[in-house]
Amino acid sequence: MHKRTHESFVYYMNNVMRKKIFLCLFFSTCLFAFVHGQTDSENNLKFDEEKDTVIHLEEHVVVGRHIRKTSLLKLPVALSEMPLTMSVVEGRVLSDLNITDLLNINKTTTGIRVMNNYGGFHMFRTRGLNGVVLLSNGIRDERSEFYSCAPTSSFVGVNRIEVLKGPSSAMIGHSAIGGIINIIYNQPSATASMDARLAFGSWNTYTAQLGASGSLSSKVNFRIDYTGIQSDGWRKNDKKSHNIYLALDFRPNIRNKFSFSAIAYDNRVHTDPGIPRFFNDIYDESGKKIYSIGDIPEGVDLKKTNLTYVDDHLNDKHLSTTNIWEHTFSDQWKLRNIFGLSYNTLSYLQSEEFSHLTSKTSGRYKHYYLNGKEKRYISIDSIIREPFHFDYDNYYIGNQIEIQGSLDTWGINHLVSFGHDFSYMYLQRWQGSNFSGPATTTAMSIYHPIANPGYLEAKFTNRVNVKEYYHSLSLFDQVALNKRWSVMLALRYNLFRRKVKNNKTNHRTVTEEGMEYILPDNALTYKFGLIYEFAANNRIYASVSNSFRPIRTIGDKSYIYVDNKGNIIEPGSTGKIYAPERGMQYEIGLHSKINDVFLLELSAFHIRKTNIVQKLGKNTEGKSVIGQVGTVNSDGFETEVTYSPVTYLSLRGGYAFTTSRVGEYSSTSISKSEMKGNYLPYSPVHTAFGWIFFNNNSIKHLFRLGIGFDYSSKSYADLANEMWFNPAFVGNIMVSYRYNKNWTLQLNIDNIFDKRYAKAAENTIQWLPEPGRNITLSAIFHL
């Protein structure tokens, strides 16, 4: 835990931050001198930036424009030749729109929702579904699968973001039912370059981004990037983030190439539990309803009302490395081995829930709600904090080896890849805290919260140890039947095993060893697609794919479990309760390109997800009830368009129509079958974005103006569809001036109309307001 005082914060801003900015400027000057010295002495390779987007369909990091080192799919095939839907956000766009993390990716792509929850944890949805695999520098972040969300860091050295939509286990392995978010980083280059960005914005937000690339020798190239962000926060949820990316490549000879990259970050966030809403209709003494379920008490300032305890925090540290060896056997065949390691340590404390003061008798409180037919009297403006605390350490090791090449059979060309993946993940989590101290018992006004009501002592009661082993064998084949028709086939056999042990502790001392449970799951996953080129650079496709997601639920006496018939389940000796979730997608689509002026991506899909597990509520004894109770259907279509009719004008926009609803649903005593047809949480039916850019097409004095918006329709915070988020139309503007290709001054105004809205809620009750109007002024240098 850490203490914050106003005096120390002011000292930090006035002294420490000045030093950091000075050091950033000093570092920029040094890099400039180094790069300038290299520029005239090197024979640099030039890349053709106008080529079609080509992706090595390999294992993890998808990279565009050129064939890069690692990627998501397996074959060197243009994206426009693949039977899939992928949204791509280039690094230049991230810079133009001041997108510094995944939370704002909806500014420029459709079909994806990224939401901030629990103070700094991010939840992901694609095509209305969870089960989204996050990849960063080739490393899977399994934490979001453990607890449905995980913190992510600010961007550092990011080249592009790619979002593959729909079930994709054949591409990447288990759990990719909703899709894949892939963060791709800048690669080393012999071409000397240097970038720097210093920015200041609303809520005392300071940003420094620095990067440089060049050659250390004729055989070794490097890339280094740094991003630092410090902010008071929109709702006083201050943040400090430091991120470093380093990459090297080494070519000892023409047949071998070795690549090394590493990412490290240290993030510290003062968390935000949100604004509590009423979980029942509220009545006054006369019986008049004054609040409906989901309402916020009148008079609450959505910006200034912060209910955080002084020591609430999310501290997240990360270190990972990706190491690649590529060996070329011939012009047609090569071998690639990718070895990755990562380590995360995290500490979390937050006032995660709030309880209104209640009484079974009238007199003390003037309002009530109905608990069945019984009146329960409530103080509508006084609450007590209910904290939640855990720490964990997470280790990951993985290796992928593959052979890919080209062969002809009976006059038909095949681009093929064979591979084996292995990963091991270990998590140690301290949880189940016993709390004591005045911070847990002090009632406070929701209008005048007390940040520091006294000390809080927390002692852990459990230590959970989790080990996960994963193997898979994969086959990819892209078949060119003739000049018009081609077929893609991807197969992957997955073997997954999870070991879990829950030990009782007295804080960090184990007092009783628990039983180790083993959960095995195996599955064959596939993707099959047919592509037809009806005109040059214009193709239609149809595909079918499936996915599986291991259920990580282990029997716990503090929970009640029900099956898909509503019957209570007693956990077996293995601890396994539920079958894996399954996903199946049918998709048709269009890739269209006309003379580099008009680009169109269009797709329609049907996804059926079975064996869903939901938290259904609490029984009469207050125990949480979890059930594997039915299916989910997600249907819709998406489109993204880029249109550049003249050099001084370009437009980009997208729209997604998605209906993600509960299908068959088994009735239980807690959750009735009326859930059938309800919308899934955090899944709006309509989402859209649009941008129009104007520029004067000058090389020496380039002026740009961008006007954009993003929109989402009404969505829900719970499966019962009782808590909802209103539609939100958010306007954004960017203006920039670039001098001589090297210097840029840029202004970004986000949420220009100061819209008050939310797209996430903590525990379905606590409304998390999105940032209001904010301004960022950036100075950018490129060489």
PDB file of C-alpha atoms in Angstrom, residues 361-368 377-379:
ATOM      1  CA  THR A 361     -37.600  -0.998  10.818  1.00  0.00           C
ATOM      2  CA  SER A 362     -38.805   2.458   9.870  1.00  0.00           C
ATOM      3  CA  GLY A 363     -37.980   5.692  11.637  1.00  0.00           C
ATOM      4  CA  ARG A 364     -34.254   6.047  11.094  1.00  0.00           C
ATOM      5  CA  TYR A 365     -34.354   6.132   7.298  1.00  0.00           C
ATOM      6  CA  LYS A 366     -37.031   7.826   5.204  1.00  0.00           C
ATOM      7  CA  HIS A 367     -36.872   5.604   2.138  1.00  0.00           C
ATOM      8  CA  TYR A 368     -37.258   1.910   1.412  1.00  0.00           C
ATOM      9  CA  TYR A 377     -35.395   0.841   4.815  1.00  0.00           C
ATOM     10  CA  ILE A 378     -32.332   2.482   3.300  1.00  0.00           C
ATOM     11  CA  SER A 379     -30.171   5.575   3.627  1.00  0.00           C
TER      12      SER A 379
END
